[in-house]
Coordinates of C-alpha atoms and ligand atoms in Angstrom, one line a residue:
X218 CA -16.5 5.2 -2.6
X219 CA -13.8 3.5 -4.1
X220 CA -10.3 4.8 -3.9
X221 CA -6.6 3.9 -5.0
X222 CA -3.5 5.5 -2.5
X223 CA -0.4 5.6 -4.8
X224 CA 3.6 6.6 -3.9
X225 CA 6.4 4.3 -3.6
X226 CA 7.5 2.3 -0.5
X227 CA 7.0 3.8 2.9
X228 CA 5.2 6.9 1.6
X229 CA 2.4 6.1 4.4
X230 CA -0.1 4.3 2.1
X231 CA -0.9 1.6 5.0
X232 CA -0.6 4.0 8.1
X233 CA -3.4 6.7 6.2
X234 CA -5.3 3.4 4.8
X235 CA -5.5 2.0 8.5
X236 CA -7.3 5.5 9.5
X237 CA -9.9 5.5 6.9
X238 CA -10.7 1.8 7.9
X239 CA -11.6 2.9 11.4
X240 CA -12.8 6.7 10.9
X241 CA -15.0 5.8 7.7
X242 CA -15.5 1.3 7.2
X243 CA -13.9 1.4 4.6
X244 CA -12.4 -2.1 3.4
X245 CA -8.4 -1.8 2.7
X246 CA -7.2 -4.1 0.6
X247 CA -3.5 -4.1 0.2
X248 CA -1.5 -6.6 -2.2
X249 CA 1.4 -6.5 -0.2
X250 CA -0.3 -8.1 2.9
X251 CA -2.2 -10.3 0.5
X252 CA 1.3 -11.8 -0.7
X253 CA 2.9 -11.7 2.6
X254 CA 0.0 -14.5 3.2
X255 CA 0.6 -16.4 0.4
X256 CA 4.6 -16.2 1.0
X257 CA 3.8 -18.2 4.1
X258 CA 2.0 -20.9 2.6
X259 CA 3.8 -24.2 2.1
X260 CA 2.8 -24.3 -2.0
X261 CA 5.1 -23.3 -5.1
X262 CA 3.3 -19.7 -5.5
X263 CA 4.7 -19.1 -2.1
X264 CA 7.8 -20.1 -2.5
X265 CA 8.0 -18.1 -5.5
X266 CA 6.6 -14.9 -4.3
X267 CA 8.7 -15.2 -1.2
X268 CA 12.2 -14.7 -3.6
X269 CA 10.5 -12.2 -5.8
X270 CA 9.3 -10.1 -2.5
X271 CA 13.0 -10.3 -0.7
X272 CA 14.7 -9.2 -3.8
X273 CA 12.3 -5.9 -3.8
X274 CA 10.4 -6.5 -7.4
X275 CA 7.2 -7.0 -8.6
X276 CA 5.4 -10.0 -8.4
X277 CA 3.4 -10.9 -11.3
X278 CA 0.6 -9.2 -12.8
X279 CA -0.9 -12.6 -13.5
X280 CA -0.8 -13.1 -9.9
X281 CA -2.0 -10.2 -8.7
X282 CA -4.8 -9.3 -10.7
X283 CA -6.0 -12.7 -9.4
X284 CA -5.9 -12.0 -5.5
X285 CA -7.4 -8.5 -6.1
X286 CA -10.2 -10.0 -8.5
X287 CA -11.0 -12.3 -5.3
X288 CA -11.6 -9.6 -3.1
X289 CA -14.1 -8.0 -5.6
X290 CA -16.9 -10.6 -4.7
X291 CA -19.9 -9.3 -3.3
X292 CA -21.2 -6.5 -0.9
X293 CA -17.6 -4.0 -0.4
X294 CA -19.2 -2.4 2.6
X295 CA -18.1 1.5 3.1
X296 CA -16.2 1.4 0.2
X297 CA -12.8 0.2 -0.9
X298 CA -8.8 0.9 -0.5
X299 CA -6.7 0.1 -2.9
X300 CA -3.2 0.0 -1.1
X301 CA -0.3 -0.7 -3.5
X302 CA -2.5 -1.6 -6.4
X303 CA -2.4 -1.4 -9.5
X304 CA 1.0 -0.9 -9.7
X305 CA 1.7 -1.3 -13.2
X306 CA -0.6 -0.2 -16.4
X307 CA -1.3 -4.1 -17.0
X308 CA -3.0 -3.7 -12.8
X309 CA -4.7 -0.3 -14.0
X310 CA -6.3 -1.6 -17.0
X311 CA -7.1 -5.0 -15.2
X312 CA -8.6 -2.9 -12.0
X313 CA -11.0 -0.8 -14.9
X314 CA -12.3 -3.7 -16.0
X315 CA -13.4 -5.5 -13.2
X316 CA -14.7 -2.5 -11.5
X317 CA -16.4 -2.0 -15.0
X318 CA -18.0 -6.0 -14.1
X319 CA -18.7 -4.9 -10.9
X320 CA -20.5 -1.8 -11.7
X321 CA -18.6 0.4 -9.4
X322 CA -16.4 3.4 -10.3
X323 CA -12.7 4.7 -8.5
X324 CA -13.6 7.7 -7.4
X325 CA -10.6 9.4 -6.7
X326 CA -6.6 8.3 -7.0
X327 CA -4.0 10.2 -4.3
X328 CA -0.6 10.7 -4.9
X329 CA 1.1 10.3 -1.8
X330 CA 4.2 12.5 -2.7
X331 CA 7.5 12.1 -0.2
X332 CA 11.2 12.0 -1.3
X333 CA 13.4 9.7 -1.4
X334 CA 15.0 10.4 1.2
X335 CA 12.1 10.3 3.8
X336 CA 11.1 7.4 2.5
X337 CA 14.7 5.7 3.5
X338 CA 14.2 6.5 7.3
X339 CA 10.5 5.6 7.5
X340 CA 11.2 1.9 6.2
X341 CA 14.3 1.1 8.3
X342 CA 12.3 2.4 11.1
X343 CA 9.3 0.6 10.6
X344 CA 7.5 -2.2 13.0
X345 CA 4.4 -3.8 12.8
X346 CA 2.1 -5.9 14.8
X347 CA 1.9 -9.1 13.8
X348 CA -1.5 -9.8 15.2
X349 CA -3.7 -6.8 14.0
X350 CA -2.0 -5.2 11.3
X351 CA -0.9 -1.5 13.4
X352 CA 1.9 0.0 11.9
X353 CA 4.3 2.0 13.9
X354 CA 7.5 3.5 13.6
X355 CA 10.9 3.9 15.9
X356 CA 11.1 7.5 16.1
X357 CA 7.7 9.1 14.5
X358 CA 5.1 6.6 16.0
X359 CA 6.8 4.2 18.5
X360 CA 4.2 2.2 20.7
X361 CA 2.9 4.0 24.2
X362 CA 4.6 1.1 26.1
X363 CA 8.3 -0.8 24.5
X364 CA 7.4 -4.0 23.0
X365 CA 3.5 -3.5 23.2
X366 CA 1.1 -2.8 20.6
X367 CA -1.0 0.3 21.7
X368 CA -4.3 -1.1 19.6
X369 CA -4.6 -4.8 20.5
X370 CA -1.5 -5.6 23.4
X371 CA -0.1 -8.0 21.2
X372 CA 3.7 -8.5 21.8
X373 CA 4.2 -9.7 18.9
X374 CA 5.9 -7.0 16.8
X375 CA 8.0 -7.0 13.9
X376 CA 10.0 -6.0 11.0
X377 CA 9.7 -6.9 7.5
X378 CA 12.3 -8.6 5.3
X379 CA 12.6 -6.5 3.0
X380 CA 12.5 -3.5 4.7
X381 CA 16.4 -3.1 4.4
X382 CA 19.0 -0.7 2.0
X383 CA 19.2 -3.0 -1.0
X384 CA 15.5 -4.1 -1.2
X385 CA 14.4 -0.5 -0.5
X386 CA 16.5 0.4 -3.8
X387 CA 15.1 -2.5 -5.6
X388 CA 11.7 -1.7 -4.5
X389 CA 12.1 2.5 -5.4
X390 CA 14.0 1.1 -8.7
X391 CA 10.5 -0.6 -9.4
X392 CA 8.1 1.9 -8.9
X393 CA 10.0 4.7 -10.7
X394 CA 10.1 2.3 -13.6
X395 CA 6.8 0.3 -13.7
X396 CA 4.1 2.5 -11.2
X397 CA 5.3 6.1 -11.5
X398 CA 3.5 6.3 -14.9
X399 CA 0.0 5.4 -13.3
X400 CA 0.4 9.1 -12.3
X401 CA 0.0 10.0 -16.1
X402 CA -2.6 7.7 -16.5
X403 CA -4.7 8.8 -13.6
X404 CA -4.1 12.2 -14.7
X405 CA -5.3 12.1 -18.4
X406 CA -8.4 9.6 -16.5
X407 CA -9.5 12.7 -14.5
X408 CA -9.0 11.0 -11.0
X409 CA -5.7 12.4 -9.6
X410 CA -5.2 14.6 -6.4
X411 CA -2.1 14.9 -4.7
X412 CA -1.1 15.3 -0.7
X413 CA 2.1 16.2 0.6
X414 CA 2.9 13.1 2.2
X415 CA 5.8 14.5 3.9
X416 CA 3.5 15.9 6.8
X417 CA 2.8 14.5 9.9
X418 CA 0.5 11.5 10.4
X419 CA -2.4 13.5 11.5
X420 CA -2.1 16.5 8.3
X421 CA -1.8 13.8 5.9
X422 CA -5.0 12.3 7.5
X423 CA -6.5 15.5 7.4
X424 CA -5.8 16.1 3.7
X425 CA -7.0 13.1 2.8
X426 CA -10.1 13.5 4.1
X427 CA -10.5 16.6 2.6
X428 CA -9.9 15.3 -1.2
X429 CA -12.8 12.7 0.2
X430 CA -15.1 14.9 1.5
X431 CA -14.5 17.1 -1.9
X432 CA -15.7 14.3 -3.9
Ligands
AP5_129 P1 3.9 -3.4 -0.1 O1 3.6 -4.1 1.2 O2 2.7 -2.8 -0.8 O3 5.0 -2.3 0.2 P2 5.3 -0.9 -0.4 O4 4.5 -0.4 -1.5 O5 6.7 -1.0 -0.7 O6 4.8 0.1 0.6 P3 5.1 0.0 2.1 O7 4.2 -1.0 2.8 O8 6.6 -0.3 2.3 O9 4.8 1.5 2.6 P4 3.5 2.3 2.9 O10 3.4 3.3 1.8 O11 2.3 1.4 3.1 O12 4.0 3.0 4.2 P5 3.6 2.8 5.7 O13 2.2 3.4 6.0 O14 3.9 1.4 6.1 O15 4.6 -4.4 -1.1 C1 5.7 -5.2 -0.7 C2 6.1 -6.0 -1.9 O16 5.0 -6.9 -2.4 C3 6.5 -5.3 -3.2 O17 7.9 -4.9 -3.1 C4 6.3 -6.3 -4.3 O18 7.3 -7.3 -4.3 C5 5.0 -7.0 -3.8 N1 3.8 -6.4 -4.3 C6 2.8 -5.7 -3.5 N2 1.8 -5.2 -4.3 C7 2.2 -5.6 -5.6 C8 1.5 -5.4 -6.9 N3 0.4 -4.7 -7.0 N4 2.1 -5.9 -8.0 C9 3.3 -6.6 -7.9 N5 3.9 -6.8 -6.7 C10 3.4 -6.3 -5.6 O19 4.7 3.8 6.4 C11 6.0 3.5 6.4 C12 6.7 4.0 7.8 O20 6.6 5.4 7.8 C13 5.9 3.5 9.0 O21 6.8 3.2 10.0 C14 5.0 4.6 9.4 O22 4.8 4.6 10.8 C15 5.8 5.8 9.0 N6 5.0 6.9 8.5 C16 3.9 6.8 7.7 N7 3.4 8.1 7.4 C17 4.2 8.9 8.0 C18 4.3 10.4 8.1 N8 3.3 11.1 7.5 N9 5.3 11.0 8.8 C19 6.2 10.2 9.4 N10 6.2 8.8 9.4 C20 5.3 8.2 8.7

């Protein structure tokens, strides 16, 4: 089962893709942790994607296309995730086709639908772990114990660059312009659902697994 989790910035595509990783194996692969990677490493692309990222747009579709056509090698296991990609029609068309190659079909597209102004306080409030990945938050999922991540102890928490005001607007700016009409084009494909995103963790979950089950 193959499956895409769409809505702008902070709508809770990571925290729901981290729960179908554990509850079903399914393989999340998330472009935004791919180019945080990349951002790190000492080359040109890095350096590049590093400004592009702190300024809150889109990378290139050239580049992209070309870490997600990486991960589509071989056996994908339970099924995969598609977290923040595509994220423009170029992405959509380039993500047919190589599922096309593959054999393999997208099963289902959810719309994670939350407003604006949600999305504001989950992003200034975010933290992650740097060592596994866990995503938490300072009011609606802080860790057990201050400082400590609850699935793997690591102390080694953070926040993201470009989780601040003028990035965020940059980054909303983006996908109101270049993702939001995916929605159409899911639509007229036949593969859209939507959840209220705006629930808590566990009803989103919930819902999610529902349009999953469903299929
Ligand atoms: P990316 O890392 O994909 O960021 P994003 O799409 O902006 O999404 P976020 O990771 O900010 O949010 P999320 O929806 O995963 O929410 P989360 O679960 O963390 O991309 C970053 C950058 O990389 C882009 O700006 C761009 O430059 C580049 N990029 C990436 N992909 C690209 C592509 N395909 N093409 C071109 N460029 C690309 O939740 C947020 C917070 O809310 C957390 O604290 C969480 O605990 C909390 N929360 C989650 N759900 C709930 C809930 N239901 N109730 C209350 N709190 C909740």
């Amino acid at each position: 089962m193959n499956i895409i989790l769409l809505g702008p910035p902070g709508a809770g595509k990571g925290t729901q893709a981290k729960i179908l990783v554990e509850e079903r194996g399914m393989i999340q692969l998330s472009t935004g942790d791919m180019l945080r990677e990349a951002k790190e490493s000492d080359t040109e692309m890095g350096r590049r994607v590093a400004e592009v990222m702190a300024r809150g747009e889109l990378v290139t579709d050239e580049i992209v296309i070309g870490l997600i056509e990486e991960k589509l090698t071989g056996d994908n296991g339970g099924g995969l995730i598609f977290d923040g990609f595509p994220r423009t029609l170029a992405q959509a068309d380039a993500l047919g086709e190589l599922l096309e190659k593959k054999g393999a079909a997208l099963d289902a597209v959810i719309e994670m639908r939350v407003d604006d102004e949600a999305l504001v306080a989950r992003v200034s409030g975010r933290f992650t772990c740097g060592n596994c990945g866990a995503v938490y938050h300072d009011e609606t999922r802080p860790t057990k114990v201050a400082g400590v991540c609850d699935v793997c102890g690591s102390h080694d928490l953070k926040r993201r660059a470009d989780d601040n005001a003028e990035s965020l607007k940059q980054r909303l700016m983006e996908y109101y312009k270049k993702t939001s009409p995916l929605l159409g084009y899911y639509y007229c494909k036949g593969n859209l659902t939507g959840v209220d995103g705006l629930s808590d963790i566990p009803v989103v979950a919930a819902q999610v697994k529902e349009v999953l089950d469903n299929l």
